[in-house]
Amino acid sequence: MIKKNLLAASAVSILAVTGCSSIEQPLATLDFTNFDVHEYSSAIKLNQVGYFANASKIVIVPSTNIVKFNVINANGSVVLSGISSAPAVWEYSGEAVVQIDLSALNAVGQYSLEVEDSQQRASFSIKASPYDAMHKAAFKAYYINRASIKLLPEFAGDYARPMGHVDTQVLVHSSAATASRPEGTVISSPKGWYDAGDYNKYIVNSGISTYTLLLAYEHFTAYYDNKSLNIPESNNGIPDILDEIDWNLEWMSTMQDPNDGGVYHKLTTKNFTPIIMPHEGTEPRFVVQKSTAAALNFAAVMANASRLYQATRPTLANKYLLQAIDAYSWALENPTQYYRQPSDIQTGEYGDNNVTDEFAWASAELYLTTQEPPFLENFDQYAQAAQVPSWAQVSALPYISMAFNNQADILFTEQQRQRYSTRLVDLANNIMQTYNTSAYKVTMSEGDFVWGSNAVAMNRALVLWQAHKITQDEQYKVAAEELVNYVMGKNPTGFSFVTGFGEVSPIEPHHRQSVADEVLTPVPGFLVGGPHSGQQDSCNYVSDLPAQSFLDDWCSYSTNEVTINWNAPLIYSLAQLEYLYK
């Protein structure tokens, strides 16, 4: 039974505007006469989950005028008063809004924000550890999305289920056939994470997902060494984060053809399955086509994991390094083997016809692990300006790995280290230009409202955190914090986009397990894709505006699906905040 979110309709802001073309305009030039303000447009937009005491707390209030406000504590006392910014228009949501900065309020407690001369009010909290439960749930979502395992009640709670997709009898598809592994060859490729709302497994998307989680562990090792996630491997002497990552690395390892080093692009059924539980999926599964993108993602991640495991698990580290080198060699020999969807396969493509950034990333990871100069020479050949990370664009990842490697002062000259850091800071500065002119105080611009726009927000935060580490400039930290606030409710839709957290969060995500089980609420801890106006699914949306076009409905796979690569940068930001403030 599909579970309808009855709150969705009343949580969405509807605001129509004509003739507005800039993100923010001076108050004197704004003309609000054409605005048609509807019932829900006055809702205050803030972080519904909670704030750290010393974190940024910018609240958005739809208004065409400067407003006065009061903050009242649980005892009924006014603890903060002030006035908002001047109103400005955010064209992506069609709203005139003002900003209220509550960052000076830093006492733990429950509060009410009231706007004078109006009925607008909203509750919020400041907590010693506002994101601990969410952080664990976001990681636990990976466990719930594991293939080839029975989920037991003591670990999965209400979301326990039988084993799904053993994947020990996977067929080689005709597109992946070779003389040594002809069509129909049976191989074993168990474990891994279901990629998204479907039950397939894709190397390219696993690449950036696994890397980002490995990065979180590398940057916040002490924090994760003591963080229990209550998974079957807990208490085995290995940090739970690495146990969870291992489940996917072990699957990735099986996706390499040992005969030539090539890597299969994906493991999939021929078509997306209907709304069923994993154990009910019995259709044949295939490994499909080897691709350059898959080989390079594989090489980068395996080299990174090898480096991390060298001290504690040398045998596994050596295995992964050899696999990484073999995959990289295959890619050098097959540099334009782009994925092309076979006619009988209808599942996700993750196609990428420009893999220069993947070559740079794999070269950098292999250099950091082997310290062999040819890999650095190759990196220099392929390196390009950093862009915000995504599954198809990984140009920033090698700079992050190299800038913060614990042997950077040995492996690179001062000039090289400066260049790598500068590439990241330059990207962060470009991001800050959007933040500084945004009426919503968020670094999202028109091109960011794409499929998975919330992941764009979190990957922008990932870049800003790196710039803050490099420069210690507080502006990057504040902008990153406001992106976290954005996905937790400080956005035009009125949703906290993480399932199970916030006053209004998605109840009907495009996630087969969450819909097909008999549990009323969805699996908690998933970051849904977020608003964008593409509307590829042809559902009934309340708005065509990029920042408003969101629908909490199973139908809306273009705005309400979940994926492993969207959760990963959210987890990184939550770990960064815990590191800063706890």
Coordinates of C-alpha atoms in Angstrom, one line a residue:
M1 CA 0.0 0.0 0.0
I2 CA 1.4 3.4 -1.0
K3 CA 1.4 5.7 2.1
K4 CA 0.2 9.2 1.2
N5 CA 1.7 12.2 3.1
L6 CA -1.4 14.1 4.1
L7 CA 0.8 17.0 5.2
A8 CA 2.4 17.5 1.9
A9 CA -0.3 19.8 0.4
S10 CA -0.4 22.1 3.4
A11 CA 3.4 22.3 3.6
V12 CA 4.1 23.6 0.2
S13 CA 4.5 27.4 -0.5
I14 CA 2.6 28.6 -3.5
L15 CA 3.6 32.0 -4.8
A16 CA 3.2 33.3 -8.3
V17 CA 5.3 36.2 -9.6
T18 CA 5.8 37.9 -12.9
G19 CA 8.5 40.1 -14.2
C20 CA 11.2 39.2 -11.7
S21 CA 14.5 38.2 -13.3
S22 CA 17.2 38.8 -10.7
I23 CA 18.0 36.8 -7.6
E24 CA 18.1 39.8 -5.3
Q25 CA 17.2 43.4 -5.9
P26 CA 17.6 46.5 -3.7
L27 CA 14.5 47.3 -1.8
A28 CA 13.9 50.6 -3.7
T29 CA 13.6 48.8 -7.0
L30 CA 11.3 46.0 -5.9
D31 CA 7.7 46.1 -7.2
F32 CA 5.5 43.6 -5.3
T33 CA 2.2 44.7 -6.9
N34 CA 2.2 41.6 -9.2
F35 CA 2.6 39.1 -6.4
D36 CA -0.3 36.8 -5.6
V37 CA 0.4 35.6 -2.1
H38 CA -1.5 32.4 -1.3
E39 CA -2.4 30.7 2.0
Y40 CA 0.9 28.9 2.7
S41 CA 3.4 31.4 1.4
S42 CA 3.8 33.0 4.8
A43 CA 5.3 29.9 6.5
I44 CA 8.6 30.7 8.2
K45 CA 11.4 28.6 6.8
L46 CA 14.0 27.2 9.2
N47 CA 15.9 24.1 10.3
Q48 CA 13.2 21.8 11.7
V49 CA 15.7 19.4 13.2
G50 CA 17.7 21.7 15.4
Y51 CA 20.8 23.8 15.6
F52 CA 24.2 23.6 17.3
A53 CA 24.6 26.5 19.8
N54 CA 27.4 28.2 17.8
A55 CA 26.2 27.4 14.3
S56 CA 24.7 29.8 11.8
K57 CA 20.9 30.2 12.1
I58 CA 19.5 32.3 9.3
V59 CA 15.7 32.0 9.1
I60 CA 13.7 33.0 6.0
V61 CA 10.3 34.8 6.3
P62 CA 8.2 35.4 3.2
S63 CA 7.4 39.1 3.3
T64 CA 7.4 42.2 1.2
N65 CA 8.4 44.4 4.1
I66 CA 11.1 44.6 6.7
V67 CA 9.7 42.8 9.8
K68 CA 10.4 43.0 13.6
F69 CA 10.7 39.8 15.5
N70 CA 11.0 38.3 19.0
V71 CA 12.4 35.0 20.1
I72 CA 10.7 33.5 23.2
N73 CA 12.1 30.7 25.3
A74 CA 10.3 27.9 27.0
N75 CA 9.6 30.1 30.1
G76 CA 7.8 32.7 28.0
S77 CA 10.6 35.3 28.2
V78 CA 11.8 37.3 25.2
V79 CA 15.5 36.4 24.8
L80 CA 16.2 38.0 21.4
S81 CA 14.6 40.8 19.4
G82 CA 15.5 42.6 16.3
I83 CA 14.6 43.5 12.7
S84 CA 15.0 41.5 9.5
S85 CA 16.9 42.3 6.4
A86 CA 15.3 44.2 3.6
P87 CA 13.0 42.1 1.4
A88 CA 14.4 40.5 -1.8
V89 CA 13.2 38.2 -4.4
W90 CA 14.4 34.7 -5.0
E91 CA 13.4 34.0 -8.6
Y92 CA 13.8 30.2 -8.2
S93 CA 10.9 30.1 -5.8
G94 CA 9.0 33.2 -6.8
E95 CA 9.0 34.6 -3.3
A96 CA 9.8 37.9 -1.7
V97 CA 11.5 37.1 1.5
V98 CA 13.4 38.6 4.4
Q99 CA 16.2 37.1 6.5
I100 CA 16.3 36.9 10.2
D101 CA 19.7 36.0 11.7
L102 CA 19.4 34.2 15.0
S103 CA 23.0 33.1 15.2
A104 CA 23.6 35.2 18.3
L105 CA 21.3 32.9 20.2
N106 CA 23.4 30.1 21.6
A107 CA 21.8 28.7 24.7
V108 CA 20.5 25.1 24.5
G109 CA 16.7 25.1 24.6
Q110 CA 13.3 25.2 22.9
Y111 CA 12.2 28.5 21.3
S112 CA 9.5 30.2 19.5
L113 CA 10.1 32.8 16.8
E114 CA 7.3 35.4 16.4
V115 CA 7.0 38.0 13.7
E116 CA 5.4 41.2 15.0
D117 CA 2.2 42.5 13.4
S118 CA 1.5 39.2 11.8
Q119 CA 0.4 35.6 12.7
Q120 CA 3.7 34.2 11.7
R121 CA 5.5 32.1 14.3
A122 CA 7.6 28.9 14.3
S123 CA 9.3 26.7 16.9
F124 CA 12.9 25.7 16.8
S125 CA 15.5 24.1 19.1
I126 CA 19.1 24.5 20.0
K127 CA 20.6 21.2 21.1
A128 CA 23.9 19.9 22.4
S129 CA 23.8 17.2 19.7
P130 CA 21.0 17.9 17.2
Y131 CA 22.1 15.6 14.5
D132 CA 23.3 12.4 16.3
A133 CA 20.1 10.4 15.6
M134 CA 19.9 11.7 12.0
H135 CA 23.6 10.9 11.4
K136 CA 23.1 7.3 12.6
A137 CA 19.9 6.9 10.6
A138 CA 21.6 8.2 7.5
F139 CA 24.3 5.6 7.8
K140 CA 21.8 2.9 8.9
A141 CA 20.0 3.6 5.6
Y142 CA 23.0 1.9 3.8
Y143 CA 22.5 -1.2 6.0
I144 CA 18.8 -1.2 5.2
N145 CA 19.8 -1.0 1.5
R146 CA 22.2 -3.9 1.6
A147 CA 21.8 -6.7 -0.9
S148 CA 22.5 -10.4 -0.2
I149 CA 21.6 -10.3 3.5
K150 CA 18.7 -11.0 5.8
L151 CA 17.9 -7.9 7.9
L152 CA 17.3 -9.0 11.5
P153 CA 15.0 -7.2 13.9
E154 CA 17.8 -6.5 16.4
F155 CA 19.5 -4.4 13.8
A156 CA 16.8 -3.3 11.4
G157 CA 13.8 -2.9 13.8
D158 CA 10.5 -2.6 12.0
Y159 CA 12.4 -2.7 8.6
A160 CA 13.6 -6.3 9.1
R161 CA 13.1 -8.5 6.0
P162 CA 14.3 -11.7 4.4
M163 CA 17.4 -11.9 2.3
G164 CA 17.2 -10.3 -1.1
H165 CA 19.2 -10.8 -4.2
V166 CA 21.9 -13.4 -3.2
D167 CA 23.6 -12.5 -6.5
T168 CA 25.8 -15.7 -6.6
Q169 CA 24.3 -16.7 -9.9
V170 CA 24.7 -13.6 -12.0
L171 CA 24.8 -13.9 -15.8
V172 CA 27.2 -12.2 -18.2
H173 CA 25.1 -10.1 -20.6
S174 CA 25.9 -10.2 -24.3
S175 CA 27.3 -6.6 -24.1
A176 CA 29.9 -7.8 -21.6
A177 CA 30.8 -11.1 -23.2
T178 CA 34.4 -12.0 -24.0
A179 CA 36.2 -15.1 -25.1
S180 CA 37.1 -16.0 -21.5
R181 CA 33.6 -15.1 -20.2
P182 CA 31.1 -15.7 -23.0
E183 CA 27.5 -14.6 -22.9
G184 CA 25.6 -16.6 -20.2
T185 CA 28.6 -17.3 -18.1
V186 CA 27.6 -17.4 -14.4
I187 CA 29.6 -15.4 -12.0
S188 CA 29.2 -14.5 -8.3
S189 CA 28.8 -10.9 -7.3
P190 CA 27.0 -10.7 -3.9
K191 CA 26.8 -7.9 -1.3
G192 CA 26.8 -4.2 -2.2
W193 CA 24.1 -1.6 -1.7
Y194 CA 21.0 -1.2 -3.7
D195 CA 21.7 2.0 -5.6
A196 CA 18.5 3.9 -5.0
G197 CA 14.8 3.3 -5.0
D198 CA 15.5 0.3 -7.3
Y199 CA 17.3 -3.0 -6.6
N200 CA 20.2 -2.7 -9.0
K201 CA 23.9 -2.0 -8.3
Y202 CA 26.0 0.5 -10.4
I203 CA 29.7 0.9 -10.2
V204 CA 29.8 4.6 -11.3
N205 CA 27.4 5.7 -8.6
S206 CA 29.1 3.5 -6.0
G207 CA 32.3 5.2 -6.8
I208 CA 31.5 8.7 -5.5
S209 CA 29.3 7.3 -2.7
T210 CA 32.0 5.0 -1.3
Y211 CA 34.8 7.7 -1.7
T212 CA 32.8 10.3 0.1
L213 CA 32.2 7.9 3.1
L214 CA 35.9 6.9 3.1
L215 CA 36.7 10.6 3.1
A216 CA 34.4 11.1 6.1
Y217 CA 36.3 8.4 8.0
E218 CA 39.7 9.8 6.9
H219 CA 38.9 13.3 8.0
F220 CA 37.0 12.4 11.2
T221 CA 38.7 9.2 12.2
A222 CA 38.6 9.6 16.0
Y223 CA 34.9 10.5 15.8
Y224 CA 34.0 7.4 13.8
D225 CA 36.2 5.0 15.7
N226 CA 33.8 5.4 18.7
K227 CA 30.5 5.6 16.8
S228 CA 28.3 2.5 16.9
L229 CA 25.7 2.1 14.2
N230 CA 24.2 -1.2 15.6
I231 CA 24.9 -3.3 12.6
P232 CA 25.8 -7.1 12.6
E233 CA 29.5 -6.3 12.5
S234 CA 29.4 -4.0 15.5
N235 CA 31.9 -4.9 18.2
N236 CA 34.3 -6.7 15.8
G237 CA 37.2 -4.3 16.5
I238 CA 36.7 -2.4 13.2
P239 CA 34.9 0.9 13.1
D240 CA 31.2 0.4 12.0
I241 CA 31.6 3.0 9.2
L242 CA 34.3 0.8 7.7
D243 CA 32.3 -2.3 8.2
E244 CA 29.5 -0.7 6.2
I245 CA 31.8 0.5 3.5
D246 CA 33.4 -3.0 3.3
W247 CA 30.0 -4.4 2.4
N248 CA 30.1 -2.3 -0.8
L249 CA 33.8 -2.7 -1.5
E250 CA 33.5 -6.4 -1.4
W251 CA 30.8 -6.2 -4.1
M252 CA 32.8 -3.8 -6.2
S253 CA 35.7 -6.1 -6.1
T254 CA 33.7 -8.9 -7.8
M255 CA 32.7 -6.6 -10.6
Q256 CA 36.2 -6.8 -12.2
D257 CA 36.8 -9.4 -14.9
P258 CA 40.1 -11.0 -13.6
N259 CA 41.0 -12.0 -17.1
D260 CA 41.6 -8.5 -18.4
G261 CA 41.0 -6.0 -15.6
G262 CA 37.9 -4.4 -17.1
V263 CA 35.0 -3.5 -14.8
Y264 CA 31.3 -4.2 -15.5
H265 CA 29.3 -1.0 -15.5
K266 CA 26.4 -2.4 -13.5
L267 CA 24.6 -5.5 -12.1
T268 CA 20.9 -5.3 -12.9
T269 CA 17.7 -7.0 -14.0
K270 CA 16.7 -6.1 -17.5
N271 CA 13.9 -3.9 -16.3
F272 CA 13.1 -2.0 -13.1
T273 CA 11.1 -4.3 -10.8
P274 CA 7.6 -3.4 -9.6
I275 CA 6.8 -2.3 -6.1
I276 CA 8.0 -5.5 -4.3
M277 CA 10.3 -6.4 -1.4
P278 CA 13.9 -7.5 -2.3
H279 CA 13.3 -11.2 -1.6
E280 CA 10.4 -11.1 -4.0
G281 CA 12.6 -10.1 -6.9
T282 CA 13.5 -13.4 -8.7
E283 CA 14.2 -12.2 -12.3
P284 CA 17.6 -13.0 -13.7
R285 CA 20.3 -10.5 -13.0
F286 CA 23.2 -9.6 -15.4
V287 CA 26.5 -7.8 -15.4
V288 CA 26.3 -5.4 -18.3
Q289 CA 29.1 -3.9 -20.5
K290 CA 32.6 -2.9 -19.3
S291 CA 33.1 0.8 -19.4
T292 CA 36.0 3.3 -19.0
A293 CA 34.0 5.2 -16.4
A294 CA 33.4 2.1 -14.4
A295 CA 37.0 1.0 -14.6
L296 CA 38.3 4.5 -13.5
N297 CA 35.8 4.9 -10.6
F298 CA 36.8 1.4 -9.5
A299 CA 40.5 2.2 -9.7
A300 CA 40.1 5.4 -7.7
V301 CA 38.0 3.9 -4.9
M302 CA 40.1 0.7 -4.6
A303 CA 43.3 2.7 -4.5
N304 CA 41.9 4.9 -1.8
A305 CA 40.6 2.0 0.2
S306 CA 44.0 0.2 -0.2
R307 CA 45.8 3.3 1.3
L308 CA 43.4 3.4 4.2
Y309 CA 43.7 -0.3 5.0
Q310 CA 47.5 -0.7 4.6
A311 CA 48.2 -0.4 8.3
T312 CA 45.4 -2.5 9.7
R313 CA 44.5 -5.0 6.9
P314 CA 47.5 -5.3 4.6
T315 CA 46.3 -8.4 2.7
L316 CA 43.1 -6.7 1.7
A317 CA 45.0 -3.5 1.0
N318 CA 47.3 -5.3 -1.4
K319 CA 44.4 -7.1 -3.2
Y320 CA 42.6 -3.8 -3.7
L321 CA 45.7 -2.1 -5.0
L322 CA 46.4 -4.8 -7.5
Q323 CA 42.8 -4.6 -8.7
A324 CA 43.0 -0.8 -9.0
I325 CA 46.1 -1.0 -11.1
D326 CA 44.6 -3.6 -13.4
A327 CA 41.4 -1.5 -13.8
Y328 CA 43.5 1.6 -14.5
S329 CA 45.6 -0.3 -17.1
W330 CA 42.4 -1.5 -18.8
A331 CA 41.1 2.1 -19.0
L332 CA 44.3 3.3 -20.5
E333 CA 43.9 0.7 -23.2
N334 CA 40.2 1.4 -23.6
P335 CA 40.0 5.2 -23.0
T336 CA 36.7 5.8 -24.9
Q337 CA 34.7 2.7 -24.0
Y338 CA 31.6 4.7 -23.0
Y339 CA 28.6 3.0 -21.7
R340 CA 25.8 2.4 -24.3
Q341 CA 22.5 1.0 -23.0
P342 CA 21.8 -2.3 -24.7
S343 CA 18.3 -2.5 -26.3
D344 CA 17.1 -5.1 -23.9
I345 CA 18.2 -3.3 -20.7
Q346 CA 16.0 -0.5 -19.4
T347 CA 17.5 0.3 -16.0
G348 CA 19.6 3.3 -15.0
E349 CA 22.4 4.2 -17.4
Y350 CA 24.9 6.4 -15.5
G351 CA 26.4 7.2 -18.9
D352 CA 29.4 9.6 -19.2
N353 CA 31.1 10.5 -22.5
N354 CA 33.8 12.6 -20.9
V355 CA 36.1 10.7 -18.5
T356 CA 39.0 13.1 -18.4
D357 CA 38.0 13.9 -14.8
E358 CA 37.9 10.2 -13.9
F359 CA 41.3 9.7 -15.3
A360 CA 42.7 12.5 -13.2
W361 CA 41.0 11.1 -10.1
A362 CA 42.2 7.6 -10.5
S363 CA 45.7 8.8 -11.3
A364 CA 45.8 10.9 -8.2
E365 CA 44.5 8.1 -5.9
L366 CA 47.1 5.6 -7.4
Y367 CA 49.9 8.1 -6.9
L368 CA 48.9 8.7 -3.3
T369 CA 48.9 5.0 -2.6
T370 CA 51.9 3.8 -4.6
Q371 CA 53.9 7.0 -4.6
E372 CA 55.0 6.1 -8.2
P373 CA 55.8 9.3 -10.2
P374 CA 54.2 8.1 -13.5
F375 CA 50.8 8.3 -11.8
L376 CA 51.4 12.0 -10.8
E377 CA 52.6 12.7 -14.3
N378 CA 49.3 11.3 -15.6
F379 CA 47.3 13.4 -13.1
D380 CA 49.0 16.5 -14.4
Q381 CA 48.0 15.6 -17.9
Y382 CA 44.4 15.0 -17.1
A383 CA 43.8 17.6 -14.3
Q384 CA 41.3 20.4 -14.8
A385 CA 39.5 23.1 -12.9
A386 CA 37.5 21.7 -9.9
Q387 CA 33.7 21.5 -10.2
V388 CA 31.1 20.6 -7.7
P389 CA 31.2 16.8 -7.3
S390 CA 28.6 14.5 -8.7
W391 CA 28.6 11.0 -10.0
A392 CA 29.5 12.3 -13.5
Q393 CA 31.8 15.1 -12.4
V394 CA 34.7 14.1 -10.1
S395 CA 37.3 16.8 -10.9
A396 CA 37.4 18.1 -7.4
L397 CA 38.0 14.8 -5.7
P398 CA 41.7 14.4 -6.5
Y399 CA 42.3 17.9 -5.2
I400 CA 40.6 17.0 -1.9
S401 CA 42.6 13.7 -1.6
M402 CA 45.9 15.4 -2.4
A403 CA 45.4 18.6 -0.4
F404 CA 44.6 16.7 2.9
N405 CA 46.8 13.6 2.5
N406 CA 48.9 13.1 5.6
Q407 CA 52.0 12.8 3.5
A408 CA 51.4 15.7 1.3
D409 CA 54.5 17.6 2.4
I410 CA 56.6 14.6 1.3
L411 CA 54.7 13.7 -1.9
F412 CA 54.3 17.2 -3.3
T413 CA 56.3 20.4 -3.6
E414 CA 55.1 23.5 -1.9
Q415 CA 54.1 24.9 -5.2
Q416 CA 52.0 21.7 -6.0
R417 CA 50.3 21.8 -2.6
Q418 CA 49.4 25.4 -3.1
R419 CA 48.0 24.7 -6.5
Y420 CA 45.8 21.9 -5.3
S421 CA 44.5 23.9 -2.4
T422 CA 43.9 26.9 -4.7
R423 CA 41.8 24.9 -7.1
L424 CA 39.4 24.0 -4.2
V425 CA 39.4 27.6 -2.8
D426 CA 38.7 29.0 -6.2
L427 CA 35.7 26.7 -6.6
A428 CA 34.5 27.7 -3.1
N429 CA 34.8 31.4 -4.0
N430 CA 32.6 30.8 -7.0
I431 CA 30.1 29.1 -4.8
M432 CA 30.2 32.0 -2.3
Q433 CA 29.3 34.5 -5.1
T434 CA 25.9 32.8 -5.3
Y435 CA 25.6 32.7 -1.5
N436 CA 26.4 36.4 -1.1
T437 CA 23.6 37.4 -3.6
S438 CA 21.0 34.9 -2.5
A439 CA 17.8 36.1 -1.0
Y440 CA 17.5 32.7 0.7
K441 CA 21.2 32.7 1.9
V442 CA 21.9 29.5 0.1
T443 CA 24.4 28.7 -2.6
M444 CA 21.9 27.3 -5.0
S445 CA 21.6 28.8 -8.5
E446 CA 19.4 27.9 -11.5
G447 CA 21.8 25.2 -12.8
D448 CA 21.7 23.4 -9.4
F449 CA 18.1 22.6 -9.4
V450 CA 18.5 19.4 -11.3
W451 CA 17.6 15.7 -10.6
G452 CA 19.1 15.3 -7.1
S453 CA 19.3 19.0 -6.3
N454 CA 19.7 18.2 -2.6
A455 CA 22.8 16.3 -3.4
V456 CA 24.1 19.3 -5.3
A457 CA 23.5 21.3 -2.1
M458 CA 25.4 18.8 0.1
N459 CA 28.3 18.5 -2.4
R460 CA 28.6 22.3 -2.5
A461 CA 28.8 22.1 1.3
L462 CA 31.5 19.4 0.9
V463 CA 33.6 21.9 -1.1
L464 CA 33.0 24.7 1.3
W465 CA 34.1 22.6 4.3
Q466 CA 37.4 21.9 2.4
A467 CA 37.9 25.7 1.8
H468 CA 37.3 26.4 5.5
K469 CA 39.9 23.8 6.5
I470 CA 42.4 25.3 4.1
T471 CA 41.9 29.0 4.9
Q472 CA 40.1 29.0 8.3
D473 CA 37.8 31.7 6.8
E474 CA 34.5 31.5 8.6
Q475 CA 32.5 32.6 5.6
Y476 CA 32.9 29.1 4.1
K477 CA 31.7 27.4 7.3
V478 CA 28.6 29.6 7.6
A479 CA 27.6 29.0 3.9
A480 CA 28.1 25.2 4.4
E481 CA 25.9 25.3 7.6
E482 CA 23.2 27.2 5.8
L483 CA 23.1 24.4 3.1
V484 CA 22.5 21.9 5.9
N485 CA 19.8 24.2 7.2
Y486 CA 18.4 24.3 3.7
V487 CA 17.9 20.5 3.4
M488 CA 16.4 20.4 6.9
G489 CA 13.7 22.9 6.2
K490 CA 15.0 26.3 5.3
N491 CA 13.7 26.0 1.8
P492 CA 10.6 27.1 -0.1
T493 CA 8.8 23.7 0.0
G494 CA 8.6 23.6 3.8
F495 CA 10.0 20.1 3.9
S496 CA 12.9 18.7 5.9
F497 CA 14.2 16.5 3.1
V498 CA 15.5 13.7 5.3
T499 CA 13.0 11.0 5.9
G500 CA 11.9 10.7 9.6
F501 CA 13.4 14.0 10.7
G502 CA 11.7 17.4 11.0
E503 CA 8.1 18.5 11.5
V504 CA 7.3 17.8 7.8
S505 CA 9.5 15.2 6.1
P506 CA 8.8 12.9 3.1
I507 CA 6.5 10.0 3.9
E508 CA 6.2 8.5 0.4
P509 CA 9.7 8.5 -1.1
H510 CA 10.4 6.7 -4.3
H511 CA 12.0 3.7 -2.5
R512 CA 10.7 0.3 -3.1
Q513 CA 11.3 -1.1 0.4
S514 CA 9.7 1.8 2.0
V515 CA 6.6 1.4 -0.1
A516 CA 6.3 -2.4 -0.3
D517 CA 6.8 -3.2 3.4
E518 CA 3.9 -3.0 5.8
V519 CA 5.5 -0.2 7.9
L520 CA 3.5 3.0 7.9
T521 CA 6.6 5.3 7.9
P522 CA 9.5 5.1 5.4
V523 CA 13.0 4.0 6.2
P524 CA 14.4 6.9 8.1
G525 CA 17.6 8.8 7.3
F526 CA 17.3 9.0 3.5
L527 CA 17.9 12.4 1.8
V528 CA 15.4 12.6 -1.0
G529 CA 16.4 14.2 -4.3
G530 CA 14.7 17.5 -3.9
P531 CA 13.0 20.1 -6.1
H532 CA 13.7 20.8 -9.7
S533 CA 11.4 21.7 -12.6
G534 CA 12.3 18.9 -15.0
Q535 CA 9.3 16.8 -13.8
Q536 CA 10.5 13.8 -15.9
D537 CA 7.9 11.6 -14.2
S538 CA 4.8 13.5 -15.4
C539 CA 3.4 13.7 -11.9
N540 CA 1.0 16.5 -10.8
Y541 CA 3.2 19.2 -9.3
V542 CA 1.9 22.4 -7.6
S543 CA 4.6 24.6 -9.2
D544 CA 6.9 24.7 -12.2
L545 CA 9.4 27.0 -10.3
P546 CA 12.7 25.2 -9.8
A547 CA 12.9 25.5 -6.0
Q548 CA 9.1 24.8 -5.5
S549 CA 8.7 21.8 -7.9
F550 CA 8.7 19.0 -5.4
L551 CA 6.2 16.3 -4.7
D552 CA 6.2 13.8 -1.8
D553 CA 4.7 10.9 -3.7
W554 CA 6.0 7.6 -4.9
C555 CA 5.2 8.8 -8.4
S556 CA 7.8 11.5 -8.2
Y557 CA 11.0 9.6 -8.9
S558 CA 12.5 12.8 -10.2
T559 CA 12.2 14.7 -6.9
N560 CA 11.4 12.2 -4.2
E561 CA 13.7 9.2 -4.9
V562 CA 16.6 8.3 -2.6
T563 CA 20.1 7.2 -3.6
I564 CA 23.4 6.2 -2.0
N565 CA 25.3 9.1 -3.5
W566 CA 22.9 11.7 -2.1
N567 CA 23.2 10.4 1.5
A568 CA 27.0 10.3 1.4
P569 CA 27.7 14.1 1.4
L570 CA 25.0 14.6 3.9
I571 CA 26.8 12.2 6.2
Y572 CA 30.1 14.1 5.6
S573 CA 28.5 17.4 6.6
L574 CA 26.9 15.9 9.7
A575 CA 30.3 14.5 10.8
Q576 CA 31.9 17.9 10.1
L577 CA 29.4 19.6 12.3
E578 CA 29.9 17.1 15.1
Y579 CA 33.6 17.5 14.8
L580 CA 33.3 21.3 15.0
Y581 CA 30.9 21.6 17.9
K582 CA 31.0 18.6 20.1

